[in-house]
Short mmCIF file of C-alpha atoms in Angstrom, two decimals:
data_model
loop_
_atom_site.label_atom_id
_atom_site.label_comp_id
_atom_site.label_asym_id
_atom_site.label_seq_id
_atom_site.Cartn_x
_atom_site.Cartn_y
_atom_site.Cartn_z
CA UNK A 1110 142.43 27.12 -171.19
CA UNK A 1111 145.39 28.45 -172.77
CA UNK A 1112 145.55 28.81 -176.54
CA UNK A 1113 149.30 28.87 -177.26
CA UNK A 1114 150.77 26.57 -180.24
CA UNK A 1115 154.30 25.87 -181.28
CA UNK A 1116 155.05 23.81 -184.23
CA UNK A 1117 156.90 21.81 -185.10
CA UNK A 1118 157.00 19.95 -181.72
CA UNK A 1119 160.03 17.83 -182.95
CA UNK A 1120 162.51 18.90 -185.41
CA UNK A 1121 165.85 16.94 -186.13
CA UNK A 1122 167.87 18.92 -188.97
CA UNK A 1123 171.42 19.10 -190.13
CA UNK A 1124 174.07 21.49 -189.68
CA UNK A 1125 173.88 24.74 -191.80
CA UNK A 1126 170.08 24.57 -192.37
CA UNK A 1127 167.64 27.82 -191.89
CA UNK A 1128 164.73 26.84 -189.48
CA UNK A 1129 162.18 28.59 -188.32
CA UNK A 1130 160.32 27.84 -185.00
CA UNK A 1131 156.42 29.07 -185.08
CA UNK A 1132 154.59 30.18 -182.03
CA UNK A 1133 150.78 31.53 -182.17
CA UNK A 1134 148.39 32.44 -179.37
CA UNK A 1135 144.95 33.46 -179.61
CA UNK A 1136 144.56 35.18 -176.55
CA UNK A 1137 145.35 38.66 -177.88
CA UNK A 1138 148.35 38.82 -175.39
CA UNK A 1139 150.70 41.57 -176.35
CA UNK A 1140 153.60 40.48 -174.55
CA UNK A 1141 155.27 37.19 -175.84
CA UNK A 1142 158.59 35.34 -174.84
CA UNK A 1143 160.67 32.71 -176.05
CA UNK A 1144 162.96 30.44 -173.70
CA UNK A 1145 165.51 27.96 -173.89
CA UNK A 1146 166.01 24.97 -172.05
CA UNK A 1147 168.67 22.57 -171.88
CA UNK A 1148 167.88 18.77 -170.27
CA UNK A 1149 167.77 19.06 -166.59
CA UNK A 1150 168.58 22.99 -166.73
CA UNK A 1151 166.54 26.19 -165.78
CA UNK A 1152 164.89 27.92 -168.58
CA UNK A 1153 166.75 31.07 -170.02
CA UNK A 1154 164.89 34.26 -171.67
CA UNK A 1155 166.40 34.88 -175.16
CA UNK A 1156 163.84 37.20 -176.80
CA UNK A 1157 160.49 38.76 -176.05
CA UNK A 1158 158.15 41.28 -177.36
CA UNK A 1159 155.86 43.80 -175.60
CA UNK A 1160 153.45 44.32 -178.94
CA UNK A 1161 153.70 44.42 -182.64
CA UNK A 1162 156.96 45.21 -183.63
CA UNK A 1163 158.57 45.47 -180.54
CA UNK A 1164 161.14 42.97 -179.94
CA UNK A 1165 164.26 42.84 -177.51
CA UNK A 1166 166.96 40.27 -176.67
CA UNK A 1167 166.77 38.35 -173.36
CA UNK A 1168 169.31 37.29 -170.72
CA UNK A 1169 170.76 34.60 -172.70
CA UNK A 1170 172.72 35.37 -175.84
CA UNK A 1171 171.33 33.88 -178.76
CA UNK A 1172 172.23 33.41 -182.66
CA UNK A 1173 168.33 33.22 -183.56
CA UNK A 1174 165.96 36.38 -184.21
CA UNK A 1175 162.60 36.94 -183.79
CA UNK A 1176 159.85 39.05 -185.30
CA UNK A 1177 156.19 40.21 -184.34
CA UNK A 1178 154.64 41.55 -187.46
CA UNK A 1179 151.23 40.57 -185.83
CA UNK A 1180 150.07 40.10 -181.99
CA UNK A 1181 149.32 36.53 -182.27
CA UNK A 1182 152.38 35.47 -184.34
CA UNK A 1183 156.07 35.33 -182.92
CA UNK A 1184 158.08 33.24 -184.79
CA UNK A 1185 161.76 32.37 -184.05
CA UNK A 1186 164.87 32.13 -186.86
CA UNK A 1187 167.97 30.35 -186.62
CA UNK A 1188 169.99 31.67 -190.23
CA UNK A 1189 172.16 28.54 -189.68
CA UNK A 1190 171.54 25.84 -187.41
CA UNK A 1191 174.62 24.37 -185.39
CA UNK A 1192 174.67 21.65 -183.22
CA UNK A 1193 175.13 24.04 -180.00
CA UNK A 1194 171.69 24.97 -180.83
CA UNK A 1195 170.06 21.53 -179.57
CA UNK A 1196 167.81 22.33 -177.16
CA UNK A 1197 164.20 22.67 -176.24
CA UNK A 1198 162.38 26.31 -177.00
CA UNK A 1199 159.47 27.35 -175.00
CA UNK A 1200 157.28 30.00 -176.07
CA UNK A 1201 154.80 31.82 -173.23
CA UNK A 1202 152.70 34.91 -173.55
CA UNK A 1203 150.71 36.98 -171.02
CA UNK A 1204 148.59 40.13 -170.96
CA UNK A 1205 147.98 43.03 -168.94
CA UNK A 1206 150.00 45.46 -167.53
CA UNK A 1207 152.14 45.06 -164.14
CA UNK A 1208 153.76 42.09 -162.76
CA UNK A 1209 151.19 40.23 -161.38
CA UNK A 1210 149.82 38.34 -164.31
CA UNK A 1211 150.24 34.58 -165.19
CA UNK A 1212 152.45 33.39 -168.23
CA UNK A 1213 151.15 30.74 -170.65
CA UNK A 1214 153.42 28.69 -172.09
CA UNK A 1215 153.51 26.43 -175.41
CA UNK A 1216 154.11 22.69 -175.76
CA UNK A 1217 157.46 23.66 -176.84
CA UNK A 1218 159.63 22.81 -180.02
CA UNK A 1219 162.67 20.18 -179.27
CA UNK A 1220 165.27 21.11 -181.89
CA UNK A 1221 168.12 18.58 -182.67
CA UNK A 1222 171.14 19.77 -184.88
CA UNK A 1223 173.15 16.72 -186.33
CA UNK B 147 174.68 32.05 -157.21
CA UNK B 148 171.22 31.77 -158.31
CA UNK B 149 168.77 34.64 -157.45
CA UNK B 150 165.90 31.37 -157.25
CA UNK B 151 167.12 28.49 -155.33
CA UNK B 152 165.04 25.27 -154.97
CA UNK B 153 165.39 22.35 -152.66
CA UNK B 154 165.46 19.37 -153.48
CA UNK B 155 166.69 18.93 -156.56
CA UNK B 156 165.26 15.53 -156.77
CA UNK B 157 162.23 14.08 -154.74
CA UNK B 158 160.71 10.55 -154.25
CA UNK B 159 157.84 9.59 -153.04
CA UNK B 160 155.17 6.79 -152.16
CA UNK B 161 151.90 7.29 -153.38
CA UNK B 162 149.52 9.15 -150.57
CA UNK B 163 152.58 11.02 -148.98
CA UNK B 164 152.60 14.71 -147.98
CA UNK B 165 154.99 16.63 -150.05
CA UNK B 166 156.80 19.74 -149.87
CA UNK B 167 159.19 21.73 -152.42
CA UNK B 168 160.63 24.69 -151.29
CA UNK B 169 162.14 27.85 -152.93
CA UNK B 170 164.18 30.56 -151.88
CA UNK B 171 164.69 33.72 -153.44
CA UNK B 172 167.87 36.61 -152.87
CA UNK B 173 166.16 39.53 -154.88
CA UNK B 174 162.73 41.82 -154.43
CA UNK B 175 160.19 40.53 -156.24
CA UNK B 176 156.73 41.65 -157.46
CA UNK B 177 155.20 38.01 -158.17
CA UNK B 178 156.28 34.33 -157.44
CA UNK B 179 154.96 31.60 -159.93
CA UNK B 180 154.89 27.70 -159.41
CA UNK B 181 154.96 25.99 -162.57
CA UNK B 182 154.60 21.95 -163.63
CA UNK B 183 156.41 20.41 -166.44
CA UNK B 184 155.77 16.93 -167.37
CA UNK B 185 158.24 15.06 -169.21
CA UNK B 186 158.34 15.98 -173.03
CA UNK B 187 155.38 18.62 -171.99
CA UNK B 188 154.91 21.95 -171.66
CA UNK B 189 154.51 24.19 -168.68
CA UNK B 190 151.35 24.60 -167.11
CA UNK B 191 151.14 27.41 -164.30
CA UNK B 192 150.02 26.15 -160.90
CA UNK B 193 149.73 29.51 -158.59
CA UNK B 194 150.97 33.25 -158.82
CA UNK B 195 151.60 34.64 -155.63
CA UNK B 196 152.63 37.92 -154.07
CA UNK B 197 151.20 37.15 -150.46
CA UNK B 198 150.16 34.74 -148.37
CA UNK B 199 148.86 31.28 -149.20
CA UNK B 200 146.66 29.61 -152.26
CA UNK B 201 145.01 26.55 -152.59
CA UNK B 202 144.27 24.52 -155.88
CA UNK B 203 142.64 20.96 -154.93
CA UNK B 204 145.37 18.85 -153.11
CA UNK B 205 148.02 21.81 -154.02
CA UNK B 206 148.73 24.63 -151.77
CA UNK B 207 151.46 27.09 -152.33
CA UNK B 208 152.45 29.84 -149.58
CA UNK B 209 154.87 32.87 -149.46
CA UNK B 210 156.89 34.50 -146.49
CA UNK B 211 157.89 37.87 -148.41
CA UNK B 212 159.93 38.83 -144.87
CA UNK B 213 161.84 35.71 -145.27
CA UNK B 214 161.80 35.74 -149.10
CA UNK B 215 160.69 32.20 -149.22
CA UNK B 216 158.08 30.10 -150.77
CA UNK B 217 157.05 26.31 -150.50
CA UNK B 218 154.29 24.33 -152.46
CA UNK B 219 152.67 21.52 -150.88
CA UNK B 220 151.36 18.42 -152.25
CA UNK B 221 148.63 16.41 -150.07
CA UNK B 222 147.89 12.79 -150.94
CA UNK B 223 150.29 12.50 -153.61
CA UNK B 224 149.41 10.21 -156.94
CA UNK B 225 151.79 8.80 -159.49
CA UNK B 226 150.25 11.21 -161.96
CA UNK B 227 151.79 14.24 -159.79
CA UNK B 228 155.01 13.20 -161.15
CA UNK B 229 157.16 15.99 -162.95
CA UNK B 230 159.57 18.52 -162.49
CA UNK B 231 157.92 21.44 -160.38
CA UNK B 232 159.59 25.02 -161.13
CA UNK B 233 159.81 28.12 -159.14
CA UNK B 234 160.11 31.37 -160.81
CA UNK B 235 159.75 34.95 -159.81
CA UNK B 236 159.38 38.44 -161.27
CA UNK B 237 161.79 40.71 -160.14
CA UNK B 238 160.84 44.42 -159.23
CA UNK B 239 161.54 46.35 -162.17
CA UNK B 240 162.52 43.50 -164.51
CA UNK B 241 159.65 44.27 -167.11
CA UNK B 242 157.80 41.70 -166.46
CA UNK B 243 160.35 38.79 -166.98
CA UNK B 244 160.30 36.00 -165.12
CA UNK B 245 163.82 34.23 -163.72
CA UNK B 246 163.66 30.59 -163.01
CA UNK B 247 164.82 28.05 -160.34
CA UNK B 248 166.29 25.08 -161.34
CA UNK B 249 163.28 22.95 -160.84
CA UNK B 250 162.41 20.02 -158.64
CA UNK B 251 162.28 16.52 -160.18
CA UNK B 252 159.33 14.76 -157.95
CA UNK B 253 158.49 11.06 -158.60
CA UNK B 254 156.04 9.39 -156.89
CA UNK B 255 155.60 5.46 -156.85
CA UNK B 256 152.46 3.65 -156.77
#
């Protein structure tokens, strides 16, 4: 059973607000990922981390930022939310070196910016 | 052109039917994943394959590396199987990142 948590699950917020989406995992995984998914569309990687103090931008350009100060915690921040940020945000983690390890996904945060 | 293509995009079946969802990819991969996403829910990993075939309950996943093709089969489908099924690959040399297909929306009617 994967233990990866995201809060909040749903968020409706006005334009210009600063928001932080939380992601935590209790599996001790070193690799963590943030994906963005618009309705009916595929997931796109926006940020990833291979360990503490390591963060990289993903394939899809995003105005969000991330931090990785603790192994278990990988928050995503939007300094000034805009309607174009409305989407679902999914966090994932995995362990191991090499490509043949599963990713475990959180339940997602559905963000609506009005 | 997407590196990962799934077909069909939408599939409606009657309970009990045998279902096949296909995934083709155009790059060298080290692993292929089949994922399940329920409406409003998160994503569950069903299979990870690098060769051959895997079975879990009523689900079977196969991969043909030479043809760059994978299939997900569901036997004796049930309405609770209704979900989006996503094919994803780890492209060789991509540093553990997944590349996703658009998904197949499966609806199983009672």
